[in-house]
Coordinates of C-alpha atoms in Angstrom, one line a residue:
M212 CA 37.3 35.5 1.7
L213 CA 38.5 33.4 -1.2
K214 CA 36.2 30.6 0.2
R215 CA 33.3 32.4 0.1
G216 CA 34.0 34.1 -3.4
L217 CA 34.1 30.8 -4.6
V218 CA 31.0 29.5 -3.1
K219 CA 29.8 32.5 -4.8
S220 CA 31.0 32.4 -8.1
G221 CA 29.7 28.4 -8.6
Q222 CA 26.1 29.5 -7.5
A223 CA 26.4 32.2 -10.1
L224 CA 27.4 29.3 -12.3
V225 CA 24.7 27.3 -11.9
L226 CA 22.1 29.8 -11.5
L227 CA 23.5 31.8 -14.8
V228 CA 23.1 28.2 -16.7
A229 CA 19.5 27.4 -15.3
G230 CA 18.7 31.2 -16.6
C231 CA 20.2 30.2 -20.1
L232 CA 18.5 27.5 -20.8
L233 CA 14.9 28.4 -19.1
A234 CA 15.3 31.1 -21.9
W235 CA 15.9 28.5 -24.4
M236 CA 13.2 25.8 -22.8
L237 CA 10.6 28.9 -23.1
I238 CA 11.8 30.2 -26.6
A239 CA 11.4 26.1 -27.6
T240 CA 8.2 25.7 -25.9
N241 CA 6.5 28.5 -28.1
R242 CA 7.7 27.6 -31.8
A243 CA 6.3 23.9 -30.0
A244 CA 3.2 25.7 -29.9
I245 CA 3.1 27.6 -33.4
S246 CA 4.2 24.2 -35.0
L247 CA 1.2 22.8 -34.5
K248 CA -0.8 25.8 -36.9
L249 CA -3.9 25.2 -34.3
P250 CA -6.4 27.5 -35.8
W251 CA -8.0 30.5 -33.9
S252 CA -11.2 29.5 -32.0
A253 CA -12.7 29.8 -29.1
G254 CA -11.2 26.6 -27.5
L255 CA -7.7 28.2 -28.1
V256 CA -8.6 31.5 -26.4
I257 CA -10.7 29.9 -23.6
G258 CA -8.0 27.9 -22.8
I259 CA -5.4 30.7 -22.4
I260 CA -7.7 32.1 -20.0
L261 CA -7.7 28.8 -18.4
A262 CA -4.3 28.5 -18.0
I263 CA -4.7 32.1 -16.6
A264 CA -7.3 30.9 -14.1
L265 CA -5.2 28.1 -12.7
V266 CA -2.6 30.4 -10.9
L267 CA -5.1 32.7 -10.2
G268 CA -7.3 29.9 -8.5
I269 CA -3.9 28.4 -6.7
I270 CA -3.0 31.6 -5.2
G271 CA -7.1 32.0 -3.8
V272 CA -6.4 28.6 -2.6
T273 CA -3.4 28.5 -1.2
H274 CA -4.2 31.5 0.9
W275 CA -7.9 30.3 2.2
L276 CA -5.2 26.6 2.8
V277 CA -3.2 28.1 5.0
R278 CA -5.6 29.1 7.3
Q279 CA -7.1 25.9 8.0
K280 CA -5.9 22.6 10.1
T281 CA -4.2 19.8 8.3
S282 CA -7.3 18.0 7.8
W283 CA -8.5 20.7 5.7
L284 CA -5.7 20.2 3.5
M285 CA -5.6 16.6 3.4
F286 CA -9.5 17.1 2.2
V287 CA -8.5 19.2 -0.1
F288 CA -6.0 17.0 -1.8
G289 CA -8.8 14.0 -1.4
S290 CA -10.8 15.7 -3.1
L291 CA -8.3 17.1 -6.1
T292 CA -7.6 13.5 -6.2
L293 CA -11.2 12.1 -6.6
I294 CA -12.5 14.4 -9.3
K295 CA -10.0 12.2 -11.5
V296 CA -11.3 8.8 -11.1
P297 CA -14.9 10.0 -13.4
L298 CA -12.9 10.7 -16.1
L299 CA -11.7 6.4 -15.9
W300 CA -15.5 6.1 -16.9
G301 CA -15.6 9.4 -19.1
L302 CA -12.7 8.5 -21.9
K303 CA -12.3 4.5 -22.2
I304 CA -8.8 3.9 -23.2
A305 CA -7.0 1.0 -25.3
P306 CA -3.5 1.2 -24.0
T307 CA -1.3 1.0 -27.5
S308 CA 2.7 0.8 -27.8
D309 CA 5.1 0.8 -24.3
F310 CA 1.7 1.6 -22.5
W311 CA 0.2 -2.0 -23.4
N312 CA 2.9 -3.6 -23.3
Y313 CA 3.6 -2.3 -19.7
H314 CA -0.1 -4.1 -19.1
A315 CA 0.0 -7.1 -20.8
L316 CA 3.5 -8.3 -19.0
A317 CA 1.8 -7.2 -16.0
A318 CA -0.9 -9.2 -16.4
Y319 CA 0.9 -12.0 -17.5
S320 CA 3.6 -12.0 -14.3
A321 CA 0.3 -11.3 -11.8
Q322 CA -0.7 -14.8 -13.6
G323 CA 2.0 -16.8 -12.6
M324 CA 3.9 -16.6 -15.7
T325 CA 8.0 -16.3 -14.6
W326 CA 9.6 -13.9 -16.6
K327 CA 12.0 -16.8 -17.8
A328 CA 9.1 -18.6 -19.3
M329 CA 7.9 -15.3 -21.3
F330 CA 11.2 -14.6 -22.4
Q331 CA 10.6 -18.0 -23.8
H332 CA 7.7 -17.7 -25.8
G333 CA 8.8 -14.6 -27.1
L334 CA 6.8 -12.0 -25.1
L335 CA 9.7 -9.9 -24.2
G336 CA 10.9 -8.4 -27.1
S337 CA 13.0 -5.8 -27.6
Y338 CA 12.4 -5.3 -23.5
V339 CA 15.4 -7.9 -22.9
V340 CA 17.7 -4.4 -24.1
F341 CA 15.5 -2.2 -22.2
P342 CA 15.8 -3.3 -18.4
H343 CA 13.7 -0.1 -17.0
A344 CA 10.7 -0.9 -19.4
L345 CA 10.4 -5.1 -17.3
N346 CA 10.9 -3.0 -14.1
I347 CA 8.0 -0.8 -15.1
A348 CA 5.4 -3.5 -15.5
N349 CA 6.9 -5.4 -12.7
F350 CA 5.7 -2.3 -10.6
F351 CA 2.1 -2.5 -11.9
S352 CA 2.0 -6.4 -10.9
L353 CA 2.0 -5.9 -7.6
G354 CA -1.0 -3.8 -7.8
T355 CA -2.6 -6.4 -10.9
A356 CA -2.1 -9.4 -8.6
F357 CA -4.1 -7.9 -5.6
F358 CA -6.4 -6.3 -7.5
G359 CA -7.3 -7.9 -11.0
Q360 CA -6.3 -7.7 -14.4
S361 CA -8.0 -4.8 -15.5
Y362 CA -6.5 -1.4 -17.3
L363 CA -8.4 0.6 -14.1
V364 CA -6.1 -0.8 -12.1
S365 CA -3.0 0.7 -13.7
Q366 CA -4.8 3.4 -13.8
L367 CA -5.8 4.4 -10.2
I368 CA -2.8 3.3 -8.6
N369 CA -1.0 6.2 -11.1
I370 CA -3.7 8.5 -9.9
G371 CA -2.9 7.3 -5.9
C372 CA 1.2 8.1 -6.7
T373 CA 0.1 11.9 -8.2
W374 CA -2.4 12.2 -4.6
L375 CA 1.2 11.0 -3.0
D376 CA 3.3 13.7 -4.7
M377 CA 1.2 16.6 -3.9
L378 CA 1.5 15.6 -0.3
L379 CA 5.2 14.6 -0.4
L380 CA 5.7 18.5 -2.6
Y381 CA 3.8 19.6 0.9
Q382 CA 6.8 18.6 3.1
L383 CA 9.3 19.4 1.2
G384 CA 8.1 23.0 0.1
S385 CA 6.5 22.3 4.6
R386 CA 10.4 21.8 5.7
W387 CA 13.0 23.6 3.2
L388 CA 10.7 26.7 3.4
S389 CA 7.1 27.4 4.6
R390 CA 3.9 25.5 4.8
R391 CA 2.3 28.0 2.6
L392 CA 4.8 27.3 0.1
G393 CA 4.7 23.7 1.0
I394 CA 1.1 24.0 -0.7
V395 CA 1.6 26.3 -3.3
A396 CA 4.0 23.5 -4.4
A397 CA 1.6 20.7 -4.7
L398 CA -1.2 22.7 -5.9
T399 CA 1.1 23.6 -9.1
F400 CA 2.2 20.1 -9.4
Y401 CA -1.6 18.9 -9.3
A402 CA -2.8 21.6 -11.7
I403 CA -0.3 21.3 -14.7
P404 CA -2.8 20.0 -17.6
A405 CA -0.6 17.8 -19.7
Y406 CA 0.3 15.6 -16.4
W407 CA -3.0 15.9 -15.2
L408 CA -4.4 14.2 -18.5
Y409 CA -1.4 11.3 -19.1
S410 CA -1.2 10.6 -15.0
T411 CA -4.7 10.4 -14.9
L412 CA -5.4 8.1 -17.9
L413 CA -2.1 6.3 -19.1
N414 CA -0.2 3.8 -16.7
G415 CA 3.5 6.1 -17.9
A416 CA 6.0 5.5 -15.5
E417 CA 6.3 8.9 -14.8
P418 CA 3.9 9.2 -11.4
L419 CA 5.5 5.9 -10.5
F420 CA 9.3 7.4 -10.6
L421 CA 7.7 10.8 -9.0
T422 CA 6.8 9.5 -6.2
C423 CA 10.4 7.8 -5.3
F424 CA 12.1 10.7 -6.6
L425 CA 9.9 13.0 -4.2
L426 CA 10.1 10.5 -1.8
S427 CA 13.7 9.6 -1.7
M428 CA 14.2 13.7 -1.4
L429 CA 11.6 13.6 1.9
G430 CA 13.8 10.8 3.1
L431 CA 17.3 12.8 2.8
T432 CA 15.2 16.1 4.4
N433 CA 14.9 14.1 7.4
A434 CA 17.8 12.3 7.7
L435 CA 19.9 15.3 6.9
K436 CA 18.1 17.7 8.6
P437 CA 16.2 16.0 11.2
I438 CA 13.4 17.5 13.3
K439 CA 14.3 18.1 17.2
T440 CA 12.4 15.2 18.2
A441 CA 14.3 12.7 15.8
T442 CA 15.9 10.2 16.7
S443 CA 19.6 9.1 15.9
N444 CA 17.9 5.7 14.7
D445 CA 15.3 8.0 12.9
Q446 CA 17.8 9.5 11.1
W447 CA 19.1 6.7 9.2
L448 CA 15.7 5.0 8.7
N449 CA 15.2 8.4 6.8
L450 CA 18.6 7.3 4.9
G451 CA 17.5 3.8 4.1
L452 CA 14.0 5.2 2.4
A453 CA 15.9 7.1 0.8
W454 CA 18.3 4.9 -0.2
V455 CA 15.5 2.2 -1.6
A456 CA 13.9 5.0 -3.4
T457 CA 16.4 6.8 -5.1
I458 CA 17.2 2.8 -6.2
A459 CA 13.1 2.1 -7.1
A460 CA 13.4 5.5 -9.7
N461 CA 16.5 4.7 -11.1
M462 CA 14.8 1.1 -11.9
L463 CA 12.6 2.6 -13.3
R464 CA 14.1 5.9 -15.4
P465 CA 18.5 4.9 -15.5
I466 CA 18.5 9.1 -14.9
M467 CA 18.8 9.1 -11.3
T468 CA 22.8 9.4 -11.6
V469 CA 22.1 13.0 -12.3
W470 CA 20.7 13.1 -8.4
L471 CA 23.9 11.6 -7.4
I472 CA 26.1 14.1 -8.8
G473 CA 24.2 16.9 -8.5
L474 CA 24.1 15.7 -4.5
L475 CA 27.6 15.6 -4.2
I476 CA 28.3 19.3 -5.9
L477 CA 25.8 20.3 -3.2
S478 CA 28.1 18.7 -0.8
L479 CA 30.9 20.1 -1.8
W480 CA 29.7 23.7 -1.5
L481 CA 27.9 23.2 1.9
L482 CA 31.0 21.8 3.1
L483 CA 32.9 25.0 1.4
Q484 CA 30.7 27.5 3.6
P485 CA 31.2 28.0 7.7
L486 CA 27.8 25.4 9.0
R487 CA 27.9 24.4 12.3
H488 CA 27.9 20.4 12.5
F489 CA 27.8 19.8 8.9
R490 CA 30.8 17.0 9.0
P491 CA 28.9 14.2 10.5
T492 CA 25.9 15.1 8.3
L493 CA 28.5 14.9 5.3
R494 CA 29.5 11.3 6.6
K495 CA 25.6 9.9 6.4
L496 CA 25.4 12.0 2.9
L497 CA 28.2 10.3 1.2
V498 CA 27.3 6.9 2.3
F499 CA 24.4 7.5 0.8
I500 CA 26.0 8.3 -2.2
G501 CA 28.3 5.2 -2.1
A502 CA 25.8 2.8 -1.8
S503 CA 24.0 3.9 -4.5
I504 CA 26.3 3.9 -6.9
L505 CA 27.3 0.7 -6.0
L506 CA 23.8 -1.0 -6.5
F507 CA 23.6 1.6 -9.6
A508 CA 27.1 -0.3 -11.5
G509 CA 25.3 -3.8 -10.3
S510 CA 22.4 -2.9 -11.6
S511 CA 22.6 -5.7 -15.0
T512 CA 23.7 -8.5 -12.6
L513 CA 20.5 -7.7 -10.3
Y514 CA 18.4 -7.6 -13.0
N515 CA 19.5 -10.4 -14.7
W516 CA 19.2 -12.2 -11.3
M517 CA 15.5 -10.5 -10.5
Y518 CA 14.2 -12.0 -14.1
G519 CA 16.5 -15.2 -14.6
V520 CA 17.1 -14.0 -18.1
N521 CA 20.3 -13.1 -19.5
L522 CA 18.8 -9.1 -20.4
A523 CA 21.7 -6.6 -21.9
P524 CA 24.4 -4.6 -20.0
S525 CA 23.2 -1.2 -19.5
H526 CA 25.6 0.5 -21.6
V527 CA 23.7 -1.6 -25.0
S528 CA 20.0 0.8 -23.9
T529 CA 22.9 4.3 -23.7
A530 CA 24.4 3.2 -26.5
Y531 CA 20.6 2.7 -29.0
S532 CA 19.1 6.1 -27.0
L533 CA 22.5 7.5 -28.0
A534 CA 21.9 6.9 -31.6
T535 CA 18.8 7.8 -31.3
G536 CA 20.1 11.2 -30.2
T537 CA 21.9 12.0 -32.3
D538 CA 19.6 10.9 -35.1
E539 CA 18.9 14.5 -37.3
K540 CA 15.9 13.0 -39.6
T541 CA 13.4 12.6 -36.3
S542 CA 14.9 15.2 -34.3
G543 CA 16.1 12.9 -31.9
Q544 CA 12.8 11.0 -31.1
Y545 CA 12.0 7.7 -31.2
D546 CA 13.2 6.1 -34.7
D547 CA 11.6 3.1 -36.8
Q548 CA 14.5 1.8 -38.8
L549 CA 16.5 1.9 -35.6
M550 CA 14.6 0.5 -33.7
T551 CA 13.7 -2.2 -36.6
Q552 CA 17.3 -2.8 -36.3
V553 CA 17.6 -3.9 -33.0
T554 CA 14.8 -6.5 -33.0
H555 CA 16.5 -8.4 -36.5
D556 CA 20.0 -8.7 -34.4
L557 CA 18.1 -10.1 -31.4
K558 CA 15.8 -12.3 -33.8
V559 CA 19.0 -13.6 -35.9
T560 CA 22.6 -13.6 -33.7
P561 CA 22.8 -17.2 -31.9
T562 CA 23.6 -15.7 -28.5
A563 CA 22.2 -12.9 -26.3
N564 CA 25.8 -11.9 -25.6
G565 CA 27.0 -11.9 -29.2
A566 CA 23.3 -9.8 -30.1
Y567 CA 23.9 -7.4 -27.6
A568 CA 27.5 -6.7 -28.5
K569 CA 26.0 -6.6 -31.8
I570 CA 23.9 -4.0 -31.7
A571 CA 26.0 -1.8 -29.5
A572 CA 28.8 -1.8 -31.7
K573 CA 26.1 -0.6 -34.4
M574 CA 24.2 1.7 -32.1
F575 CA 28.1 3.6 -31.6
K576 CA 28.9 3.5 -35.2
T577 CA 25.5 5.1 -36.2
T578 CA 26.6 7.6 -33.2
D579 CA 30.1 8.6 -34.5
H580 CA 28.0 8.7 -38.1
N581 CA 25.5 11.1 -36.8
I582 CA 27.6 13.1 -34.9
H583 CA 30.1 13.4 -38.7
Q584 CA 27.4 14.4 -40.3
L585 CA 26.0 16.6 -38.1
N586 CA 29.8 18.5 -38.1
R587 CA 30.6 18.5 -41.5
Q588 CA 27.2 20.0 -42.9
G589 CA 27.2 22.4 -39.7
R590 CA 24.0 21.6 -38.6
W591 CA 24.3 21.5 -35.0
G592 CA 22.3 24.5 -33.7
S593 CA 19.2 24.2 -36.0
F594 CA 18.7 20.4 -34.7
I595 CA 19.7 21.0 -30.7
N596 CA 16.7 23.4 -31.2
L597 CA 14.4 21.4 -32.7
K598 CA 15.3 18.9 -30.2
M599 CA 14.6 21.6 -27.6
Q600 CA 11.4 21.7 -29.2
K601 CA 10.8 17.8 -29.0
L602 CA 11.3 18.1 -25.8
M603 CA 9.7 20.5 -24.3
A604 CA 6.5 19.7 -26.6
E605 CA 3.8 20.2 -23.5
D606 CA 1.0 18.5 -25.8
Y607 CA 2.0 15.6 -24.8
G608 CA -0.9 14.9 -22.6
Y609 CA -3.3 15.6 -24.9
N610 CA -2.1 13.5 -27.7
W611 CA -1.0 10.4 -25.3
V612 CA -4.5 9.9 -24.4
L613 CA -5.8 10.3 -28.2
Y614 CA -3.7 7.3 -29.3
N615 CA -4.9 5.6 -27.0
L616 CA -8.5 5.9 -27.1
S617 CA -10.7 3.0 -27.9
H618 CA -12.1 3.2 -30.9
T619 CA -15.0 0.4 -30.2
K620 CA -18.7 1.3 -30.5
H621 CA -18.4 1.1 -26.1
Q622 CA -16.5 4.1 -26.3
T623 CA -18.0 7.3 -24.5
S624 CA -19.6 10.5 -26.4
L625 CA -16.7 12.4 -24.7
G626 CA -14.3 10.3 -26.3
H627 CA -15.5 10.2 -29.7
A628 CA -15.2 13.9 -29.6
W629 CA -12.1 14.3 -28.0
Y630 CA -10.5 15.4 -31.2
Q631 CA -12.8 18.8 -30.5
F632 CA -11.6 19.8 -27.3
K633 CA -7.1 19.8 -28.9
P634 CA -7.5 23.8 -29.2
L635 CA -8.5 24.1 -25.1
L636 CA -7.0 21.7 -23.7
V637 CA -3.1 22.3 -25.7
A638 CA -4.1 26.2 -25.5
L639 CA -4.0 25.3 -21.6
S640 CA -1.3 23.3 -21.6
F641 CA 1.2 25.3 -23.0
G642 CA -0.1 28.2 -21.4
Y643 CA 0.3 26.6 -18.1
F644 CA 3.7 25.4 -18.6
D645 CA 4.9 29.1 -20.0
L646 CA 4.0 30.6 -16.8
M647 CA 5.7 28.1 -14.8
L648 CA 9.1 28.8 -17.5
V649 CA 8.1 31.9 -16.8
G650 CA 7.8 32.4 -13.1
A651 CA 11.6 30.1 -12.3
L652 CA 13.3 32.2 -14.9
V653 CA 12.2 35.7 -12.8
S654 CA 13.2 33.6 -9.0
V655 CA 16.5 32.8 -11.6
L656 CA 17.0 36.2 -11.8
L657 CA 15.4 36.9 -8.0
G658 CA 18.5 34.7 -6.5
L659 CA 21.1 35.9 -8.9
A660 CA 20.4 39.2 -6.9
L661 CA 19.7 37.3 -3.4
L662 CA 23.5 35.9 -3.9
A663 CA 24.4 39.8 -3.0
S664 CA 23.3 38.7 0.6
H665 CA 24.6 36.8 3.4
N666 CA 21.2 34.3 3.3
Q667 CA 22.8 31.4 3.0
H668 CA 19.9 29.1 4.1
L669 CA 17.7 30.6 0.6
N670 CA 21.0 30.9 -1.5
N671 CA 21.9 26.7 -0.9
Y672 CA 18.0 26.0 -1.7
F673 CA 18.4 28.4 -5.4
F674 CA 21.7 26.3 -5.6
F675 CA 20.4 22.9 -5.4
S676 CA 17.0 23.3 -7.6
A677 CA 19.2 24.6 -10.1
L678 CA 21.4 22.3 -10.2
L679 CA 18.5 19.3 -10.6
L680 CA 17.1 21.4 -13.3
D681 CA 21.0 22.1 -14.9
G682 CA 21.6 18.6 -15.0
F683 CA 18.1 16.5 -15.8
T684 CA 17.5 19.1 -19.1
L685 CA 21.0 18.8 -20.4
S686 CA 21.5 15.2 -19.8
A687 CA 17.9 14.9 -21.6
M688 CA 19.8 16.6 -24.6
L689 CA 22.1 14.0 -25.0
V690 CA 20.2 10.7 -26.2
E691 CA 16.4 10.3 -27.4
V692 CA 13.7 13.4 -26.5
Q693 CA 9.9 12.8 -25.8
G694 CA 7.7 15.5 -24.8
R695 CA 7.0 13.4 -21.9
Y696 CA 10.8 13.3 -20.7
H697 CA 10.4 16.7 -19.6
I698 CA 7.7 16.0 -16.8
I699 CA 11.2 15.4 -14.7
L700 CA 12.4 19.2 -14.9
Y701 CA 8.8 20.3 -13.5
L702 CA 9.8 19.0 -10.0
P703 CA 13.4 21.7 -9.9
L704 CA 11.2 25.1 -11.8
I705 CA 8.5 24.0 -8.7
F706 CA 11.4 24.2 -6.8
L707 CA 12.8 27.4 -8.2
I708 CA 9.0 28.8 -7.8
I709 CA 8.9 28.8 -4.6
C710 CA 11.8 30.0 -3.6
G711 CA 11.2 32.8 -5.4
I712 CA 8.3 33.3 -4.1
A713 CA 10.1 33.3 -0.1
T714 CA 12.7 35.5 -2.3
V715 CA 9.9 38.3 -2.2
K716 CA 8.8 37.6 1.0
R717 CA 11.5 37.7 2.4
H718 CA 12.3 40.8 0.4
R719 CA 9.2 42.6 1.9
L720 CA 9.5 42.0 5.1
K721 CA 12.8 43.4 5.2
N722 CA 11.2 46.4 3.9
I723 CA 8.1 46.5 6.5
R724 CA 10.8 46.4 9.3
E725 CA 12.9 49.5 8.1
T726 CA 9.5 51.3 7.6
A727 CA 8.5 50.5 11.2
R728 CA 12.1 51.9 12.3

């Protein structure tokens, strides 16, 4: 009885935190939209209508697909992916900022230039402090080496990743709950307007990262909850796949510690429940977590070996991100002055290790100063609210495409008219994201109501989805924020939504059975 009470209390607490965060995110998202001061126009109204139409379309397509064979499902997913390709010729992209760096470094690597040579020629710049940026370029260089140095190659890689993500979400949803909800998860993810634009036209790391993360989730699901025909070797193979995918995801975005902490908490809660055959499963899970932690801890040494360059230890980039994330002037966003300081120290300090130590010390000092100022002025409330608005800004898809549009005479008529589409595309992006947040919030309320029942299966899925949402949101608020950094939150939002739909379906079936009696 005590164990059961502890389990229910923990699940309720995690869901309550998720509910509060979702309400906060919903308010912040709408404030971010209002702050854009878009004039009322036909485009704005059409964008909001299209957001609702997308949701209705997902319902309709799901209703049809669930009655079709898997071959039809693959055809629809493939067709939806191919729709993106013509846009690559409709909008000419000239990458800037990090997008240009990823492309340029990938091209140098594909040409046979070593990373050490790039470092000696000064081509790595401040990326020696941010090894994950080198990892992103390195991943893209694999495709560049095989298919050429055109920017189109990176765009096609990301489009391919979004197709894989649909399949992986379908598989996960089907394994967790049902085939119908797997289809809902895949289509909901595909239709996110801001991410649709971003993942189609730009060579950001997020599509690769999400693919690795979903591979890790599916591999772990297959290892710990195997299908009836799976052998012991199959389970260990899936566990190995999950481990490799976790390491790869952390190389692209070093936030996978949140995933491991979530798994540890879930393991503890499952251990308190009367589940049969869980202890052998727990051993596998602990092996996975332990092996991942070991490699995360040794990542700096691994990267130095991979690139043949003395890169900064992980605490240096953490110090920079904390300093940026507590900067009230930029609301926790990128700060030119801090980056200029980092670049200056790298240039003038005689040794790399000396530069790294100096940068870390300055960044930690800046963080202390920022926190002291916020405490002294009592401005934490306004600061974190504004920071959440910046994190939840769903116009990142439109804006990053705008910033990276080629302005040459070779640009298409669609590219030249891109600015005119802002009200429609931004309203569509915010509207759809709002509906996702509302759906997830309603699902959390359903999850709390479900705790009164003994449905351990669904309660545990609610619990883990909420854990991921809580962990990724709260950890993001500690460091530097950008609109595109909330892309990882799409996954727990979708998981919560399908759990909510499963709860409604369960309630309806229960009512039907009671009526039949």
